[in-house]
mmCIF file with all atom_site columns, C-alpha atoms in Angstrom:
data_model
loop_
_atom_site.group_PDB
_atom_site.id
_atom_site.type_symbol
_atom_site.label_atom_id
_atom_site.label_alt_id
_atom_site.label_comp_id
_atom_site.label_asym_id
_atom_site.label_entity_id
_atom_site.label_seq_id
_atom_site.pdbx_PDB_ins_code
_atom_site.Cartn_x
_atom_site.Cartn_y
_atom_site.Cartn_z
_atom_site.occupancy
_atom_site.B_iso_or_equiv
_atom_site.pdbx_formal_charge
_atom_site.auth_seq_id
_atom_site.auth_comp_id
_atom_site.auth_asym_id
_atom_site.auth_atom_id
_atom_site.pdbx_PDB_model_num
ATOM 1   C CA . MET A 1 1   ? -53.183 -12.046 -37.252 1.00 0.00 ? 458 MET A CA 1
ATOM 2   C CA . GLY A 1 2   ? -49.549 -12.899 -36.596 1.00 0.00 ? 459 GLY A CA 1
ATOM 3   C CA . ILE A 1 3   ? -46.376 -11.417 -35.221 1.00 0.00 ? 460 ILE A CA 1
ATOM 4   C CA . ALA A 1 4   ? -45.613 -9.429  -38.391 1.00 0.00 ? 461 ALA A CA 1
ATOM 5   C CA . GLU A 1 5   ? -49.044 -7.813  -38.291 1.00 0.00 ? 462 GLU A CA 1
ATOM 6   C CA . ASP A 1 6   ? -48.591 -7.045  -34.592 1.00 0.00 ? 463 ASP A CA 1
ATOM 7   C CA . TYR A 1 7   ? -45.299 -5.351  -35.393 1.00 0.00 ? 464 TYR A CA 1
ATOM 8   C CA . LEU A 1 8   ? -46.789 -3.302  -38.237 1.00 0.00 ? 465 LEU A CA 1
ATOM 9   C CA . LYS A 1 9   ? -49.609 -2.098  -35.971 1.00 0.00 ? 466 LYS A CA 1
ATOM 10  C CA . SER A 1 10  ? -47.182 -1.087  -33.215 1.00 0.00 ? 467 SER A CA 1
ATOM 11  C CA . ALA A 1 11  ? -45.577 2.336   -32.941 1.00 0.00 ? 468 ALA A CA 1
ATOM 12  C CA . HIS A 1 12  ? -42.316 0.764   -34.081 1.00 0.00 ? 469 HIS A CA 1
ATOM 13  C CA . GLY A 1 13  ? -43.989 -0.675  -37.169 1.00 0.00 ? 470 GLY A CA 1
ATOM 14  C CA . LYS A 1 14  ? -45.774 2.590   -37.931 1.00 0.00 ? 471 LYS A CA 1
ATOM 15  C CA . ALA A 1 15  ? -42.392 4.343   -37.850 1.00 0.00 ? 472 ALA A CA 1
ATOM 16  C CA . LEU A 1 16  ? -41.017 1.879   -40.399 1.00 0.00 ? 473 LEU A CA 1
ATOM 17  C CA . GLY A 1 17  ? -39.746 3.803   -43.383 1.00 0.00 ? 474 GLY A CA 1
ATOM 18  C CA . THR A 1 18  ? -39.225 6.977   -41.367 1.00 0.00 ? 475 THR A CA 1
ATOM 19  C CA . GLY A 1 19  ? -36.293 5.770   -39.304 1.00 0.00 ? 476 GLY A CA 1
ATOM 20  C CA . GLY A 1 20  ? -38.179 3.349   -37.084 1.00 0.00 ? 477 GLY A CA 1
ATOM 21  C CA . PRO A 1 21  ? -36.685 0.007   -36.123 1.00 0.00 ? 478 PRO A CA 1
ATOM 22  C CA . THR A 1 22  ? -36.832 -2.878  -38.549 1.00 0.00 ? 479 THR A CA 1
ATOM 23  C CA . CYS A 1 23  ? -36.770 -6.572  -37.656 1.00 0.00 ? 480 CYS A CA 1
ATOM 24  C CA . VAL A 1 24  ? -32.979 -6.477  -38.012 1.00 0.00 ? 481 VAL A CA 1
ATOM 25  C CA . THR A 1 25  ? -32.685 -3.631  -35.469 1.00 0.00 ? 482 THR A CA 1
ATOM 26  C CA . CYS A 1 26  ? -33.843 -5.868  -32.645 1.00 0.00 ? 483 CYS A CA 1
ATOM 27  C CA . HIS A 1 27  ? -33.423 -9.411  -33.938 1.00 0.00 ? 484 HIS A CA 1
ATOM 28  C CA . GLY A 1 28  ? -30.150 -9.038  -35.876 1.00 0.00 ? 485 GLY A CA 1
ATOM 29  C CA . SER A 1 29  ? -29.434 -10.083 -39.435 1.00 0.00 ? 486 SER A CA 1
ATOM 30  C CA . HIS A 1 30  ? -26.844 -12.844 -39.325 1.00 0.00 ? 487 HIS A CA 1
ATOM 31  C CA . SER A 1 31  ? -27.516 -14.580 -36.056 1.00 0.00 ? 488 SER A CA 1
ATOM 32  C CA . VAL A 1 32  ? -31.223 -13.918 -35.638 1.00 0.00 ? 489 VAL A CA 1
ATOM 33  C CA . THR A 1 33  ? -32.151 -13.394 -32.017 1.00 0.00 ? 490 THR A CA 1
ATOM 34  C CA . ALA A 1 34  ? -35.224 -15.279 -30.855 1.00 0.00 ? 491 ALA A CA 1
ATOM 35  C CA . ALA A 1 35  ? -38.030 -13.279 -29.327 1.00 0.00 ? 492 ALA A CA 1
ATOM 36  C CA . THR A 1 36  ? -37.205 -13.597 -25.645 1.00 0.00 ? 493 THR A CA 1
ATOM 37  C CA . LEU A 1 37  ? -37.410 -10.939 -22.988 1.00 0.00 ? 494 LEU A CA 1
ATOM 38  C CA . ASP A 1 38  ? -33.628 -10.588 -23.177 1.00 0.00 ? 495 ASP A CA 1
ATOM 39  C CA . ILE A 1 39  ? -34.160 -8.728  -26.443 1.00 0.00 ? 496 ILE A CA 1
ATOM 40  C CA . ILE A 1 40  ? -35.624 -5.885  -24.365 1.00 0.00 ? 497 ILE A CA 1
ATOM 41  C CA . ASN A 1 41  ? -32.512 -4.298  -22.906 1.00 0.00 ? 498 ASN A CA 1
ATOM 42  C CA . GLU A 1 42  ? -31.015 -0.887  -22.304 1.00 0.00 ? 499 GLU A CA 1
ATOM 43  C CA . ASN A 1 43  ? -28.412 -1.202  -25.063 1.00 0.00 ? 500 ASN A CA 1
ATOM 44  C CA . ARG A 1 44  ? -30.898 -2.141  -27.753 1.00 0.00 ? 501 ARG A CA 1
ATOM 45  C CA . CYS A 1 45  ? -33.847 0.045   -26.727 1.00 0.00 ? 502 CYS A CA 1
ATOM 46  C CA . GLY A 1 46  ? -31.629 2.925   -25.616 1.00 0.00 ? 503 GLY A CA 1
ATOM 47  C CA . MET A 1 47  ? -30.295 3.337   -29.147 1.00 0.00 ? 504 MET A CA 1
ATOM 48  C CA . CYS A 1 48  ? -33.480 5.199   -30.081 1.00 0.00 ? 505 CYS A CA 1
ATOM 49  C CA . HIS A 1 49  ? -35.193 6.295   -26.870 1.00 0.00 ? 506 HIS A CA 1
ATOM 50  C CA . SER A 1 50  ? -35.220 6.128   -23.080 1.00 0.00 ? 507 SER A CA 1
ATOM 51  C CA . TYR A 1 51  ? -35.240 2.622   -21.663 1.00 0.00 ? 508 TYR A CA 1
ATOM 52  C CA . GLU A 1 52  ? -37.711 3.533   -18.902 1.00 0.00 ? 509 GLU A CA 1
ATOM 53  C CA . ARG A 1 53  ? -40.894 2.455   -20.702 1.00 0.00 ? 510 ARG A CA 1
ATOM 54  C CA . ALA A 1 54  ? -39.247 -0.673  -22.097 1.00 0.00 ? 511 ALA A CA 1
ATOM 55  C CA . ALA A 1 55  ? -38.076 -1.580  -18.571 1.00 0.00 ? 512 ALA A CA 1
ATOM 56  C CA . ALA A 1 56  ? -41.662 -1.353  -17.245 1.00 0.00 ? 513 ALA A CA 1
ATOM 57  C CA . ILE A 1 57  ? -42.889 -3.522  -20.112 1.00 0.00 ? 514 ILE A CA 1
ATOM 58  C CA . LYS A 1 58  ? -40.108 -6.044  -19.528 1.00 0.00 ? 515 LYS A CA 1
ATOM 59  C CA . ASP A 1 59  ? -40.915 -6.170  -15.805 1.00 0.00 ? 516 ASP A CA 1
ATOM 60  C CA . ALA A 1 60  ? -44.596 -6.919  -16.410 1.00 0.00 ? 517 ALA A CA 1
ATOM 61  C CA . MET A 1 61  ? -43.730 -9.524  -19.011 1.00 0.00 ? 518 MET A CA 1
ATOM 62  C CA . THR A 1 62  ? -41.000 -11.143 -16.887 1.00 0.00 ? 519 THR A CA 1
ATOM 63  C CA . ARG A 1 63  ? -43.461 -11.928 -14.112 1.00 0.00 ? 520 ARG A CA 1
ATOM 64  C CA . THR A 1 64  ? -45.867 -13.426 -16.637 1.00 0.00 ? 521 THR A CA 1
ATOM 65  C CA . GLU A 1 65  ? -43.164 -15.453 -18.367 1.00 0.00 ? 522 GLU A CA 1
ATOM 66  C CA . ALA A 1 66  ? -42.026 -16.861 -15.007 1.00 0.00 ? 523 ALA A CA 1
ATOM 67  C CA . MET A 1 67  ? -45.576 -18.041 -14.288 1.00 0.00 ? 524 MET A CA 1
ATOM 68  C CA . ILE A 1 68  ? -45.828 -19.632 -17.735 1.00 0.00 ? 525 ILE A CA 1
ATOM 69  C CA . ALA A 1 69  ? -42.544 -21.495 -17.212 1.00 0.00 ? 526 ALA A CA 1
ATOM 70  C CA . GLY A 1 70  ? -43.570 -22.688 -13.748 1.00 0.00 ? 527 GLY A CA 1
ATOM 71  C CA . ILE A 1 71  ? -46.948 -23.950 -14.884 1.00 0.00 ? 528 ILE A CA 1
ATOM 72  C CA . ASP A 1 72  ? -45.390 -25.603 -17.935 1.00 0.00 ? 529 ASP A CA 1
ATOM 73  C CA . ALA A 1 73  ? -42.988 -27.484 -15.650 1.00 0.00 ? 530 ALA A CA 1
ATOM 74  C CA . LYS A 1 74  ? -45.850 -28.610 -13.389 1.00 0.00 ? 531 LYS A CA 1
ATOM 75  C CA . ILE A 1 75  ? -47.867 -29.815 -16.374 1.00 0.00 ? 532 ILE A CA 1
ATOM 76  C CA . ARG A 1 76  ? -44.898 -31.807 -17.715 1.00 0.00 ? 533 ARG A CA 1
ATOM 77  C CA . LEU A 1 77  ? -44.362 -33.366 -14.279 1.00 0.00 ? 534 LEU A CA 1
ATOM 78  C CA . LEU A 1 78  ? -48.023 -34.335 -13.912 1.00 0.00 ? 535 LEU A CA 1
ATOM 79  C CA . LYS A 1 79  ? -48.137 -35.622 -17.480 1.00 0.00 ? 536 LYS A CA 1
ATOM 80  C CA . GLY A 1 80  ? -45.116 -37.792 -16.669 1.00 0.00 ? 537 GLY A CA 1
ATOM 81  C CA . GLU A 1 81  ? -47.104 -39.230 -13.758 1.00 0.00 ? 538 GLU A CA 1
ATOM 82  C CA . GLY A 1 82  ? -49.935 -40.159 -16.105 1.00 0.00 ? 539 GLY A CA 1
ATOM 83  C CA . VAL A 1 83  ? -52.303 -37.311 -15.258 1.00 0.00 ? 540 VAL A CA 1
ATOM 84  C CA . ASP A 1 84  ? -54.513 -36.118 -18.117 1.00 0.00 ? 541 ASP A CA 1
ATOM 85  C CA . THR A 1 85  ? -53.314 -32.553 -18.617 1.00 0.00 ? 542 THR A CA 1
ATOM 86  C CA . ASP A 1 86  ? -54.639 -31.934 -22.143 1.00 0.00 ? 543 ASP A CA 1
ATOM 87  C CA . SER A 1 87  ? -57.104 -29.170 -21.293 1.00 0.00 ? 544 SER A CA 1
ATOM 88  C CA . ARG A 1 88  ? -54.573 -27.328 -19.159 1.00 0.00 ? 545 ARG A CA 1
ATOM 89  C CA . GLU A 1 89  ? -51.899 -27.732 -21.840 1.00 0.00 ? 546 GLU A CA 1
ATOM 90  C CA . LYS A 1 90  ? -54.255 -26.221 -24.414 1.00 0.00 ? 547 LYS A CA 1
ATOM 91  C CA . SER A 1 91  ? -55.117 -23.331 -22.113 1.00 0.00 ? 548 SER A CA 1
ATOM 92  C CA . LEU A 1 92  ? -51.441 -22.686 -21.405 1.00 0.00 ? 549 LEU A CA 1
ATOM 93  C CA . PHE A 1 93  ? -50.624 -22.848 -25.129 1.00 0.00 ? 550 PHE A CA 1
ATOM 94  C CA . ALA A 1 94  ? -53.290 -20.236 -25.902 1.00 0.00 ? 551 ALA A CA 1
ATOM 95  C CA . LEU A 1 95  ? -52.129 -17.958 -23.078 1.00 0.00 ? 552 LEU A CA 1
ATOM 96  C CA . ARG A 1 96  ? -48.489 -18.321 -24.140 1.00 0.00 ? 553 ARG A CA 1
ATOM 97  C CA . ASN A 1 97  ? -49.457 -17.267 -27.674 1.00 0.00 ? 554 ASN A CA 1
ATOM 98  C CA . THR A 1 98  ? -51.409 -14.287 -26.359 1.00 0.00 ? 555 THR A CA 1
ATOM 99  C CA . PHE A 1 99  ? -48.398 -13.388 -24.245 1.00 0.00 ? 556 PHE A CA 1
ATOM 100 C CA . ARG A 1 100 ? -46.016 -13.618 -27.216 1.00 0.00 ? 557 ARG A CA 1
ATOM 101 C CA . ARG A 1 101 ? -48.222 -11.162 -29.095 1.00 0.00 ? 558 ARG A CA 1
ATOM 102 C CA . LEU A 1 102 ? -47.225 -8.522  -26.531 1.00 0.00 ? 559 LEU A CA 1
ATOM 103 C CA . PHE A 1 103 ? -43.582 -8.562  -27.654 1.00 0.00 ? 560 PHE A CA 1
ATOM 104 C CA . HIS A 1 104 ? -44.111 -5.760  -30.178 1.00 0.00 ? 561 HIS A CA 1
ATOM 105 C CA . GLU A 1 105 ? -46.473 -3.737  -28.010 1.00 0.00 ? 562 GLU A CA 1
ATOM 106 C CA . ILE A 1 106 ? -45.025 -0.513  -26.606 1.00 0.00 ? 563 ILE A CA 1
ATOM 107 C CA . ASP A 1 107 ? -48.072 0.789   -24.737 1.00 0.00 ? 564 ASP A CA 1
ATOM 108 C CA . THR A 1 108 ? -46.975 0.203   -21.140 1.00 0.00 ? 565 THR A CA 1
ATOM 109 C CA . THR A 1 109 ? -50.482 0.365   -19.726 1.00 0.00 ? 566 THR A CA 1
ATOM 110 C CA . HIS A 1 110 ? -51.799 -2.144  -22.259 1.00 0.00 ? 567 HIS A CA 1
ATOM 111 C CA . VAL A 1 111 ? -48.911 -4.554  -21.622 1.00 0.00 ? 568 VAL A CA 1
ATOM 112 C CA . GLU A 1 112 ? -49.329 -4.308  -17.853 1.00 0.00 ? 569 GLU A CA 1
ATOM 113 C CA . GLN A 1 113 ? -53.103 -4.839  -18.095 1.00 0.00 ? 570 GLN A CA 1
ATOM 114 C CA . GLU A 1 114 ? -52.850 -7.706  -20.563 1.00 0.00 ? 571 GLU A CA 1
ATOM 115 C CA . SER A 1 115 ? -50.026 -9.322  -18.567 1.00 0.00 ? 572 SER A CA 1
ATOM 116 C CA . GLY A 1 116 ? -52.172 -9.013  -15.439 1.00 0.00 ? 573 GLY A CA 1
ATOM 117 C CA . ARG A 1 117 ? -55.136 -10.612 -17.211 1.00 0.00 ? 574 ARG A CA 1
ATOM 118 C CA . ILE A 1 118 ? -52.929 -13.452 -18.462 1.00 0.00 ? 575 ILE A CA 1
ATOM 119 C CA . ARG A 1 119 ? -51.491 -13.965 -14.962 1.00 0.00 ? 576 ARG A CA 1
ATOM 120 C CA . THR A 1 120 ? -55.039 -14.190 -13.576 1.00 0.00 ? 577 THR A CA 1
ATOM 121 C CA . GLU A 1 121 ? -55.835 -16.957 -16.065 1.00 0.00 ? 578 GLU A CA 1
ATOM 122 C CA . LEU A 1 122 ? -52.509 -18.631 -15.330 1.00 0.00 ? 579 LEU A CA 1
ATOM 123 C CA . SER A 1 123 ? -53.355 -18.561 -11.617 1.00 0.00 ? 580 SER A CA 1
ATOM 124 C CA . ALA A 1 124 ? -56.584 -20.431 -12.349 1.00 0.00 ? 581 ALA A CA 1
ATOM 125 C CA . ILE A 1 125 ? -54.616 -23.110 -14.222 1.00 0.00 ? 582 ILE A CA 1
ATOM 126 C CA . ASP A 1 126 ? -52.088 -23.259 -11.396 1.00 0.00 ? 583 ASP A CA 1
ATOM 127 C CA . GLN A 1 127 ? -54.862 -23.707 -8.824  1.00 0.00 ? 584 GLN A CA 1
ATOM 128 C CA . SER A 1 128 ? -56.363 -26.572 -10.814 1.00 0.00 ? 585 SER A CA 1
ATOM 129 C CA . LEU A 1 129 ? -52.916 -28.207 -10.951 1.00 0.00 ? 586 LEU A CA 1
ATOM 130 C CA . ALA A 1 130 ? -52.564 -27.731 -7.186  1.00 0.00 ? 587 ALA A CA 1
ATOM 131 C CA . GLN A 1 131 ? -55.704 -29.850 -6.755  1.00 0.00 ? 588 GLN A CA 1
ATOM 132 C CA . TYR A 1 132 ? -53.810 -32.757 -8.327  1.00 0.00 ? 589 TYR A CA 1
ATOM 133 C CA . ASP A 1 133 ? -51.004 -32.247 -5.820  1.00 0.00 ? 590 ASP A CA 1
ATOM 134 C CA . GLN A 1 134 ? -53.482 -32.177 -2.940  1.00 0.00 ? 591 GLN A CA 1
ATOM 135 C CA . ALA A 1 135 ? -55.142 -35.371 -4.179  1.00 0.00 ? 592 ALA A CA 1
ATOM 136 C CA . LYS A 1 136 ? -51.717 -37.016 -4.530  1.00 0.00 ? 593 LYS A CA 1
ATOM 137 C CA . GLN A 1 137 ? -50.795 -36.012 -0.974  1.00 0.00 ? 594 GLN A CA 1
ATOM 138 C CA . GLN A 1 138 ? -54.104 -37.398 0.304   1.00 0.00 ? 595 GLN A CA 1
ATOM 139 C CA . ARG A 1 139 ? -53.483 -40.695 -1.520  1.00 0.00 ? 596 ARG A CA 1
ATOM 140 C CA . LYS A 1 140 ? -49.989 -40.886 -0.004  1.00 0.00 ? 597 LYS A CA 1
ATOM 141 C CA . PHE A 1 141 ? -51.383 -40.224 3.474   1.00 0.00 ? 598 PHE A CA 1
ATOM 142 C CA . ILE A 1 142 ? -54.154 -42.789 3.080   1.00 0.00 ? 599 ILE A CA 1
ATOM 143 C CA . GLY A 1 143 ? -51.641 -45.271 1.658   1.00 0.00 ? 600 GLY A CA 1
ATOM 144 C CA . ALA A 1 144 ? -49.363 -44.728 4.648   1.00 0.00 ? 601 ALA A CA 1
ATOM 145 C CA . LEU A 1 145 ? -52.320 -45.281 6.996   1.00 0.00 ? 602 LEU A CA 1
ATOM 146 C CA . VAL A 1 146 ? -53.267 -48.505 5.213   1.00 0.00 ? 603 VAL A CA 1
ATOM 147 C CA . VAL A 1 147 ? -49.680 -49.785 5.289   1.00 0.00 ? 604 VAL A CA 1
ATOM 148 C CA . GLY A 1 148 ? -49.420 -48.860 8.977   1.00 0.00 ? 605 GLY A CA 1
ATOM 149 C CA . ALA A 1 149 ? -52.715 -50.608 9.741   1.00 0.00 ? 606 ALA A CA 1
ATOM 150 C CA . LEU A 1 150 ? -51.597 -53.725 7.866   1.00 0.00 ? 607 LEU A CA 1
ATOM 151 C CA . LEU A 1 151 ? -48.290 -53.762 9.756   1.00 0.00 ? 608 LEU A CA 1
ATOM 152 C CA . LEU A 1 152 ? -50.151 -53.422 13.052  1.00 0.00 ? 609 LEU A CA 1
ATOM 153 C CA . ALA A 1 153 ? -52.523 -56.221 12.036  1.00 0.00 ? 610 ALA A CA 1
ATOM 154 C CA . ALA A 1 154 ? -49.574 -58.421 11.086  1.00 0.00 ? 611 ALA A CA 1
ATOM 155 C CA . LEU A 1 155 ? -47.860 -57.684 14.404  1.00 0.00 ? 612 LEU A CA 1
ATOM 156 C CA . PHE A 1 156 ? -51.067 -58.355 16.315  1.00 0.00 ? 613 PHE A CA 1
ATOM 157 C CA . SER A 1 157 ? -51.544 -61.608 14.401  1.00 0.00 ? 614 SER A CA 1
ATOM 158 C CA . HIS A 1 158 ? -47.964 -62.634 15.118  1.00 0.00 ? 615 HIS A CA 1
ATOM 159 C CA . LEU A 1 159 ? -48.388 -61.910 18.827  1.00 0.00 ? 616 LEU A CA 1
ATOM 160 C CA . LEU A 1 160 ? -51.667 -63.862 18.963  1.00 0.00 ? 617 LEU A CA 1
ATOM 161 C CA . LYS A 1 161 ? -50.014 -66.801 17.242  1.00 0.00 ? 618 LYS A CA 1
ATOM 162 C CA . LYS A 1 162 ? -47.173 -66.733 19.787  1.00 0.00 ? 619 LYS A CA 1
ATOM 163 C CA . THR A 1 163 ? -49.567 -66.707 22.730  1.00 0.00 ? 620 THR A CA 1
ATOM 164 C CA . TRP A 1 164 ? -51.507 -69.737 21.416  1.00 0.00 ? 621 TRP A CA 1
ATOM 165 C CA . ASN A 1 165 ? -48.356 -71.780 20.848  1.00 0.00 ? 622 ASN A CA 1
#
């Protein structure tokens, strides 16, 4: 099932043909607006009904979208460092798609619950990424200790050499 089917199953889609919003109502006709959370706003939603419910939906989705963006940035950073992030990328991709399916949902409770469930799964991904950061910090610390020990050994060796000459 895709976005169009999600729309048709929503209250907005069910009202299609009886004055309900069409794709053009929200996305425009000449300069099509991408499906971002900015599309949920008082001007657009308030044309037909109170913005209150839409604001609650947008709030729940904004928190989720922020987590997705943060985790995506961490994955790209780790991938750039040569870390195998494939499984986490796939998990994030699936969660992002599930999240995008909420864009046509107008049941506040469902959106808040589903956003919460997605955030829980995102937290698990984030925690697994944090383990890479912890391991990297440990390697840096151990590396610093080794370099320090080698410098001390070199200094000790230099001092021994001076005392024997």
